[in-house]
Amino acid sequence: IHRNPFKAASNFFPSYPVIAMNHTPDSTEFKHRQLRQMLCSAAALLTLICHVRGASVPTATVSGYARSFVTDNRLDGASILAEGPLGTSPILTHTNASGRFEFQWPVGQALLSVTMNMSGYHATSGGAVTVGPDGLVGQFHEYTFQSPRDATFAALKAVLPAKLNDSACHVVTTITPENITLEDSPQGEPGTVATLISGSEVMKIKPYYFGIIDGKTNPFARGLNATSRDGGVVFFNVEPRIEPYTIIATKSGLTFTNASVWCKSGRFINVAPPLGPHVIGRD
């Protein structure tokens, strides 16, 4: 691929015969020929630039599925909106009868965030991730959603330990051991502390940790200072910012991945397994 499309374009410009000397610059025919040559050259240059740019942005497959919080039913017909930074073209697709979806995304260039919407369910966004050459496919890499019904969200909102600010965003994730998926139960790495940061700034937002009862999430637990076997943690009322936040997981003897989120006004974010913070090393 030519690194200088302007230089490369010279090879594609059409050739024109030398204009006879008796065609003076003031003649109408001379001007028409000159204009045609300029237009053709510009068209060739634009075509080449578009070709060079298109060829330099490979894509990879992003796949995943959506299911209901509490019932675990797969969601058929949910809209899936993939978004990147300003200037990135969004992609809209839908889940099939198995709750699954798939689309192509530019490799390594545009941070990806996906939002699920479906009638009767609370709109839910996932984490902000960079797509590598192998894409996001397979049970330990795919993009998943666990979304509550509107009625369930309203009931939880009424008993939460914090009053929700509708102009802020609210961030949930599950911190897990190695090789855990959304289908596993329980999912959590117990005794892990979660911290939310923005750049080098540690946010002074208290995390609330979910408990566990009979292998199921207990959102009504209070007084926990680290994750239970459920692994769930939530940060309420996070200030919207242009740059993504990062969720850091800490437990003695363990090394975790981080998870990033884009916090937009009114957004409910749930970074579900396998893309939440998870163990990648044990001392």
mmCIF file of C-alpha atoms in Angstrom:
data_model
loop_
_atom_site.group_PDB
_atom_site.id
_atom_site.type_symbol
_atom_site.label_atom_id
_atom_site.label_comp_id
_atom_site.label_asym_id
_atom_site.label_seq_id
_atom_site.Cartn_x
_atom_site.Cartn_y
_atom_site.Cartn_z
ATOM 1 C CA ILE A 1 0.000 0.000 0.000
ATOM 2 C CA HIS A 2 1.359 3.412 -0.918
ATOM 3 C CA ARG A 3 2.045 5.540 2.136
ATOM 4 C CA ASN A 4 1.721 8.711 0.044
ATOM 5 C CA PRO A 5 -1.577 8.497 -1.891
ATOM 6 C CA PHE A 6 -0.852 11.808 -3.654
ATOM 7 C CA LYS A 7 2.378 10.444 -5.120
ATOM 8 C CA ALA A 8 0.740 7.127 -5.938
ATOM 9 C CA ALA A 9 -2.170 8.845 -7.630
ATOM 10 C CA SER A 10 0.116 10.296 -10.279
ATOM 11 C CA ASN A 11 0.376 6.819 -11.756
ATOM 12 C CA PHE A 12 -3.405 6.708 -12.197
ATOM 13 C CA PHE A 13 -3.955 10.119 -13.787
ATOM 14 C CA PRO A 14 -5.156 9.885 -17.390
ATOM 15 C CA SER A 15 -2.785 10.940 -20.164
ATOM 16 C CA TYR A 16 -3.824 13.714 -22.501
ATOM 17 C CA PRO A 17 -2.372 14.664 -25.885
ATOM 18 C CA VAL A 18 -0.316 17.807 -26.106
ATOM 19 C CA ILE A 19 -2.539 20.713 -27.009
ATOM 20 C CA ALA A 20 -1.571 22.327 -30.304
ATOM 21 C CA MET A 21 0.080 25.731 -30.087
ATOM 22 C CA ASN A 22 -2.695 27.339 -32.083
ATOM 23 C CA HIS A 23 -5.037 26.720 -29.110
ATOM 24 C CA THR A 24 -4.416 29.803 -27.102
ATOM 25 C CA PRO A 25 -5.238 30.014 -23.356
ATOM 26 C CA ASP A 26 -8.147 32.239 -24.254
ATOM 27 C CA SER A 27 -9.825 29.724 -26.532
ATOM 28 C CA THR A 28 -13.016 28.006 -25.327
ATOM 29 C CA GLU A 29 -11.795 24.548 -26.400
ATOM 30 C CA PHE A 30 -8.562 24.964 -24.459
ATOM 31 C CA LYS A 31 -10.450 25.892 -21.295
ATOM 32 C CA HIS A 32 -12.857 22.968 -21.665
ATOM 33 C CA ARG A 33 -9.998 20.484 -22.098
ATOM 34 C CA GLN A 34 -8.169 21.949 -19.114
ATOM 35 C CA LEU A 35 -11.297 21.669 -16.959
ATOM 36 C CA ARG A 36 -11.919 18.044 -18.008
ATOM 37 C CA GLN A 37 -8.331 17.115 -17.159
ATOM 38 C CA MET A 38 -8.595 18.710 -13.712
ATOM 39 C CA LEU A 39 -11.896 16.939 -12.944
ATOM 40 C CA CYS A 40 -10.648 13.533 -14.078
ATOM 41 C CA SER A 41 -7.432 13.903 -12.103
ATOM 42 C CA ALA A 42 -9.363 14.868 -8.948
ATOM 43 C CA ALA A 43 -11.712 11.883 -9.349
ATOM 44 C CA ALA A 44 -8.769 9.500 -9.749
ATOM 45 C CA LEU A 45 -7.108 10.908 -6.647
ATOM 46 C CA LEU A 46 -10.267 10.585 -4.515
ATOM 47 C CA THR A 47 -10.818 7.008 -5.693
ATOM 48 C CA LEU A 48 -7.260 6.046 -4.780
ATOM 49 C CA ILE A 49 -7.419 7.703 -1.354
ATOM 50 C CA CYS A 50 -10.660 5.859 -0.526
ATOM 51 C CA HIS A 51 -9.068 2.595 -1.669
ATOM 52 C CA VAL A 52 -5.943 3.144 0.442
ATOM 53 C CA ARG A 53 -7.945 4.092 3.530
ATOM 54 C CA GLY A 54 -10.372 1.190 3.171
ATOM 55 C CA ALA A 55 -7.582 -1.332 2.697
ATOM 56 C CA SER A 56 -5.761 -0.147 5.824
ATOM 57 C CA VAL A 57 -8.612 -0.876 8.271
ATOM 58 C CA PRO A 58 -9.104 -4.646 8.733
ATOM 59 C CA THR A 59 -12.054 -5.869 10.775
ATOM 60 C CA ALA A 60 -12.692 -8.843 13.051
ATOM 61 C CA THR A 61 -15.792 -10.626 14.327
ATOM 62 C CA VAL A 62 -17.478 -9.632 17.586
ATOM 63 C CA SER A 63 -20.043 -12.154 18.819
ATOM 64 C CA GLY A 64 -22.039 -12.631 21.989
ATOM 65 C CA TYR A 65 -25.496 -13.046 23.456
ATOM 66 C CA ALA A 66 -28.059 -11.393 25.709
ATOM 67 C CA ARG A 67 -30.057 -12.935 28.537
ATOM 68 C CA SER A 68 -32.447 -11.827 31.246
ATOM 69 C CA PHE A 69 -31.276 -11.107 34.773
ATOM 70 C CA VAL A 70 -32.990 -13.445 37.320
ATOM 71 C CA THR A 71 -34.609 -15.866 34.800
ATOM 72 C CA ASP A 72 -31.497 -16.311 32.581
ATOM 73 C CA ASN A 73 -33.754 -16.588 29.503
ATOM 74 C CA ARG A 74 -32.071 -15.717 26.212
ATOM 75 C CA LEU A 75 -33.479 -12.554 24.614
ATOM 76 C CA ASP A 76 -34.745 -12.825 21.036
ATOM 77 C CA GLY A 77 -35.033 -9.652 18.931
ATOM 78 C CA ALA A 78 -33.070 -7.311 21.204
ATOM 79 C CA SER A 79 -31.387 -4.424 19.397
ATOM 80 C CA ILE A 80 -27.595 -4.362 19.656
ATOM 81 C CA LEU A 81 -25.906 -1.002 19.039
ATOM 82 C CA ALA A 82 -22.114 -0.997 18.650
ATOM 83 C CA GLU A 83 -20.455 2.398 19.119
ATOM 84 C CA GLY A 84 -16.945 3.796 19.121
ATOM 85 C CA PRO A 85 -15.312 7.205 19.622
ATOM 86 C CA LEU A 86 -16.551 10.304 17.802
ATOM 87 C CA GLY A 87 -16.173 9.756 14.077
ATOM 88 C CA THR A 88 -16.646 5.972 14.220
ATOM 89 C CA SER A 89 -19.682 4.666 12.337
ATOM 90 C CA PRO A 90 -22.097 2.854 14.688
ATOM 91 C CA ILE A 91 -23.445 -0.607 13.834
ATOM 92 C CA LEU A 92 -26.979 -1.783 14.617
ATOM 93 C CA THR A 93 -27.950 -5.451 14.628
ATOM 94 C CA HIS A 94 -30.354 -7.736 16.556
ATOM 95 C CA THR A 95 -30.237 -10.946 18.554
ATOM 96 C CA ASN A 96 -31.590 -14.134 16.996
ATOM 97 C CA ALA A 97 -33.866 -16.771 18.562
ATOM 98 C CA SER A 98 -30.919 -18.021 20.658
ATOM 99 C CA GLY A 99 -30.218 -14.519 21.926
ATOM 100 C CA ARG A 100 -27.004 -14.356 19.929
ATOM 101 C CA PHE A 101 -25.576 -11.559 17.778
ATOM 102 C CA GLU A 102 -22.541 -10.970 15.578
ATOM 103 C CA PHE A 103 -20.955 -8.055 13.701
ATOM 104 C CA GLN A 104 -17.623 -6.843 12.307
ATOM 105 C CA TRP A 105 -15.521 -4.143 14.028
ATOM 106 C CA PRO A 106 -12.231 -2.384 13.098
ATOM 107 C CA VAL A 107 -9.197 -4.090 14.589
ATOM 108 C CA GLY A 108 -7.161 -2.241 17.208
ATOM 109 C CA GLN A 109 -8.252 1.291 16.312
ATOM 110 C CA ALA A 110 -11.668 2.191 17.741
ATOM 111 C CA LEU A 111 -12.600 1.369 21.338
ATOM 112 C CA LEU A 112 -15.890 -0.548 21.215
ATOM 113 C CA SER A 113 -18.895 -0.216 23.519
ATOM 114 C CA VAL A 114 -22.155 -2.111 22.921
ATOM 115 C CA THR A 115 -25.646 -1.309 24.223
ATOM 116 C CA MET A 116 -28.638 -3.658 24.330
ATOM 117 C CA ASN A 117 -32.236 -2.416 24.115
ATOM 118 C CA MET A 118 -35.426 -4.454 24.207
ATOM 119 C CA SER A 119 -39.019 -3.647 25.046
ATOM 120 C CA GLY A 120 -39.737 -4.467 28.693
ATOM 121 C CA TYR A 121 -36.050 -4.525 29.654
ATOM 122 C CA HIS A 122 -33.783 -1.849 31.063
ATOM 123 C CA ALA A 123 -31.277 -0.631 28.464
ATOM 124 C CA THR A 124 -27.863 -2.048 29.339
ATOM 125 C CA SER A 125 -24.368 -1.217 28.075
ATOM 126 C CA GLY A 126 -21.282 -3.387 28.343
ATOM 127 C CA GLY A 127 -17.601 -2.627 28.767
ATOM 128 C CA ALA A 128 -15.353 -0.572 26.474
ATOM 129 C CA VAL A 129 -12.927 -2.906 24.734
ATOM 130 C CA THR A 130 -10.344 -2.938 21.950
ATOM 131 C CA VAL A 131 -10.930 -5.616 19.316
ATOM 132 C CA GLY A 132 -7.814 -7.583 18.361
ATOM 133 C CA PRO A 133 -7.106 -9.500 15.121
ATOM 134 C CA ASP A 134 -8.839 -12.610 16.517
ATOM 135 C CA GLY A 135 -11.974 -10.624 17.379
ATOM 136 C CA LEU A 136 -14.184 -11.328 20.388
ATOM 137 C CA VAL A 137 -15.427 -14.861 19.836
ATOM 138 C CA GLY A 138 -15.651 -18.042 21.900
ATOM 139 C CA GLN A 139 -16.979 -18.588 25.406
ATOM 140 C CA PHE A 140 -14.059 -16.885 27.175
ATOM 141 C CA HIS A 141 -13.900 -13.809 24.952
ATOM 142 C CA GLU A 142 -17.407 -12.974 23.715
ATOM 143 C CA TYR A 143 -19.485 -9.906 24.582
ATOM 144 C CA THR A 144 -22.413 -10.758 26.845
ATOM 145 C CA PHE A 145 -25.395 -9.002 28.391
ATOM 146 C CA GLN A 146 -27.415 -9.730 31.519
ATOM 147 C CA SER A 147 -30.251 -7.213 31.553
ATOM 148 C CA PRO A 148 -33.028 -6.781 34.148
ATOM 149 C CA ARG A 149 -36.668 -6.274 33.257
ATOM 150 C CA ASP A 150 -37.942 -2.744 33.763
ATOM 151 C CA ALA A 151 -40.049 -3.916 36.729
ATOM 152 C CA THR A 152 -37.064 -5.690 38.307
ATOM 153 C CA PHE A 153 -34.865 -2.621 37.880
ATOM 154 C CA ALA A 154 -37.527 -0.384 39.441
ATOM 155 C CA ALA A 155 -37.858 -2.748 42.428
ATOM 156 C CA LEU A 156 -34.083 -2.861 42.935
ATOM 157 C CA LYS A 157 -33.829 0.904 42.578
ATOM 158 C CA ALA A 158 -36.310 1.363 45.429
ATOM 159 C CA VAL A 159 -34.175 -0.607 47.901
ATOM 160 C CA LEU A 160 -30.667 0.275 46.781
ATOM 161 C CA PRO A 161 -28.293 1.772 49.368
ATOM 162 C CA ALA A 162 -27.904 4.921 47.240
ATOM 163 C CA LYS A 163 -30.353 7.246 45.532
ATOM 164 C CA LEU A 164 -29.720 7.112 41.810
ATOM 165 C CA ASN A 165 -28.908 10.328 39.965
ATOM 166 C CA ASP A 166 -30.522 10.109 36.526
ATOM 167 C CA SER A 167 -27.838 12.326 34.959
ATOM 168 C CA ALA A 168 -25.005 10.060 36.167
ATOM 169 C CA CYS A 169 -24.111 6.533 35.062
ATOM 170 C CA HIS A 170 -24.080 3.379 37.198
ATOM 171 C CA VAL A 171 -21.431 0.698 36.735
ATOM 172 C CA VAL A 172 -21.820 -2.983 37.604
ATOM 173 C CA THR A 173 -19.302 -5.737 36.989
ATOM 174 C CA THR A 174 -18.478 -9.267 38.140
ATOM 175 C CA ILE A 175 -14.939 -10.066 39.266
ATOM 176 C CA THR A 176 -14.158 -13.689 38.511
ATOM 177 C CA PRO A 177 -11.477 -16.414 38.625
ATOM 178 C CA GLU A 178 -9.946 -17.718 35.400
ATOM 179 C CA ASN A 179 -12.145 -19.157 32.621
ATOM 180 C CA ILE A 180 -15.525 -18.140 33.995
ATOM 181 C CA THR A 181 -18.470 -17.408 31.715
ATOM 182 C CA LEU A 182 -21.914 -15.892 32.246
ATOM 183 C CA GLU A 183 -23.307 -19.438 32.398
ATOM 184 C CA ASP A 184 -21.253 -20.444 35.459
ATOM 185 C CA SER A 185 -22.602 -20.248 38.993
ATOM 186 C CA PRO A 186 -21.217 -19.003 41.258
ATOM 187 C CA GLN A 187 -18.965 -16.697 39.254
ATOM 188 C CA GLY A 188 -17.003 -14.606 41.748
ATOM 189 C CA GLU A 189 -13.465 -14.454 43.106
ATOM 190 C CA PRO A 190 -14.244 -13.776 46.803
ATOM 191 C CA GLY A 191 -12.297 -11.293 48.909
ATOM 192 C CA THR A 192 -11.429 -8.978 46.003
ATOM 193 C CA VAL A 193 -11.518 -5.177 46.309
ATOM 194 C CA ALA A 194 -12.714 -3.071 43.357
ATOM 195 C CA THR A 195 -11.513 0.465 42.608
ATOM 196 C CA LEU A 196 -12.700 2.869 39.915
ATOM 197 C CA ILE A 197 -10.106 5.181 38.345
ATOM 198 C CA SER A 198 -10.077 7.869 35.654
ATOM 199 C CA GLY A 199 -6.596 8.259 34.190
ATOM 200 C CA SER A 200 -4.410 8.447 37.321
ATOM 201 C CA GLU A 201 -7.248 9.727 39.508
ATOM 202 C CA VAL A 202 -8.731 7.285 42.023
ATOM 203 C CA MET A 203 -12.437 8.030 42.240
ATOM 204 C CA LYS A 204 -13.854 8.534 45.722
ATOM 205 C CA ILE A 205 -16.918 6.399 45.051
ATOM 206 C CA LYS A 206 -17.759 3.661 47.514
ATOM 207 C CA PRO A 207 -18.287 0.272 45.838
ATOM 208 C CA TYR A 208 -21.217 -1.886 46.954
ATOM 209 C CA TYR A 209 -20.667 -5.638 46.830
ATOM 210 C CA PHE A 210 -23.384 -8.211 46.153
ATOM 211 C CA GLY A 211 -23.893 -11.167 48.444
ATOM 212 C CA ILE A 212 -24.880 -14.675 47.425
ATOM 213 C CA ILE A 213 -27.719 -17.016 48.449
ATOM 214 C CA ASP A 214 -27.945 -20.583 47.128
ATOM 215 C CA GLY A 215 -25.610 -19.687 44.276
ATOM 216 C CA LYS A 216 -27.710 -16.680 43.227
ATOM 217 C CA THR A 217 -26.962 -12.955 43.432
ATOM 218 C CA ASN A 218 -28.156 -11.224 46.597
ATOM 219 C CA PRO A 219 -28.328 -7.483 45.782
ATOM 220 C CA PHE A 220 -29.649 -6.705 49.269
ATOM 221 C CA ALA A 221 -26.425 -7.571 51.121
ATOM 222 C CA ARG A 222 -24.968 -4.725 53.172
ATOM 223 C CA GLY A 223 -21.686 -4.095 54.960
ATOM 224 C CA LEU A 224 -19.429 -6.080 52.603
ATOM 225 C CA ASN A 225 -15.925 -4.669 52.040
ATOM 226 C CA ALA A 226 -14.929 -7.075 49.267
ATOM 227 C CA THR A 227 -16.553 -9.452 46.803
ATOM 228 C CA SER A 228 -18.469 -12.558 47.842
ATOM 229 C CA ARG A 229 -18.568 -15.751 45.799
ATOM 230 C CA ASP A 230 -21.046 -13.890 43.610
ATOM 231 C CA GLY A 231 -18.294 -11.493 42.498
ATOM 232 C CA GLY A 232 -20.713 -8.648 41.814
ATOM 233 C CA VAL A 233 -19.879 -5.012 42.604
ATOM 234 C CA VAL A 234 -21.549 -1.710 41.677
ATOM 235 C CA PHE A 235 -20.460 1.932 41.592
ATOM 236 C CA PHE A 236 -23.429 4.301 41.794
ATOM 237 C CA ASN A 237 -23.664 7.851 40.442
ATOM 238 C CA VAL A 238 -20.473 7.995 38.397
ATOM 239 C CA GLU A 239 -19.837 11.346 36.722
ATOM 240 C CA PRO A 240 -20.103 11.211 32.907
ATOM 241 C CA ARG A 241 -16.767 11.829 31.160
ATOM 242 C CA ILE A 242 -15.447 11.691 27.627
ATOM 243 C CA GLU A 243 -12.539 9.400 28.505
ATOM 244 C CA PRO A 244 -13.318 5.883 29.751
ATOM 245 C CA TYR A 245 -13.070 4.820 33.396
ATOM 246 C CA THR A 246 -11.131 1.728 34.439
ATOM 247 C CA ILE A 247 -12.166 -0.862 37.035
ATOM 248 C CA ILE A 248 -9.203 -2.265 38.982
ATOM 249 C CA ALA A 249 -9.477 -5.520 40.970
ATOM 250 C CA THR A 250 -7.063 -6.230 43.841
ATOM 251 C CA LYS A 251 -6.489 -9.343 45.969
ATOM 252 C CA SER A 252 -3.259 -10.483 47.575
ATOM 253 C CA GLY A 253 -1.439 -13.102 45.507
ATOM 254 C CA LEU A 254 -3.548 -12.577 42.388
ATOM 255 C CA THR A 255 -3.219 -10.598 39.168
ATOM 256 C CA PHE A 256 -6.366 -9.452 37.339
ATOM 257 C CA THR A 257 -7.288 -7.963 34.016
ATOM 258 C CA ASN A 258 -8.835 -4.485 34.091
ATOM 259 C CA ALA A 259 -12.177 -3.482 32.620
ATOM 260 C CA SER A 260 -12.994 -0.133 31.020
ATOM 261 C CA VAL A 261 -16.363 1.605 30.675
ATOM 262 C CA TRP A 262 -17.686 4.653 28.874
ATOM 263 C CA CYS A 263 -19.808 6.643 31.302
ATOM 264 C CA LYS A 264 -22.553 8.600 29.536
ATOM 265 C CA SER A 265 -25.440 10.399 31.228
ATOM 266 C CA GLY A 266 -28.191 8.029 32.359
ATOM 267 C CA ARG A 267 -26.353 4.901 31.232
ATOM 268 C CA PHE A 268 -26.635 1.596 33.124
ATOM 269 C CA ILE A 269 -23.483 -0.453 32.534
ATOM 270 C CA ASN A 270 -23.000 -4.120 33.349
ATOM 271 C CA VAL A 271 -19.610 -5.568 32.368
ATOM 272 C CA ALA A 272 -20.581 -9.239 32.502
ATOM 273 C CA PRO A 273 -18.271 -12.279 32.342
ATOM 274 C CA PRO A 274 -16.060 -13.036 30.569
ATOM 275 C CA LEU A 275 -15.123 -9.370 29.901
ATOM 276 C CA GLY A 276 -15.166 -8.164 33.519
ATOM 277 C CA PRO A 277 -11.979 -8.191 35.629
ATOM 278 C CA HIS A 278 -10.758 -11.774 35.947
ATOM 279 C CA VAL A 279 -7.725 -13.609 37.297
ATOM 280 C CA ILE A 280 -4.785 -14.050 34.917
ATOM 281 C CA GLY A 281 -2.074 -14.962 37.432
ATOM 282 C CA ARG A 282 -1.600 -16.560 40.867
ATOM 283 C CA ASP A 283 1.565 -16.244 42.941
#
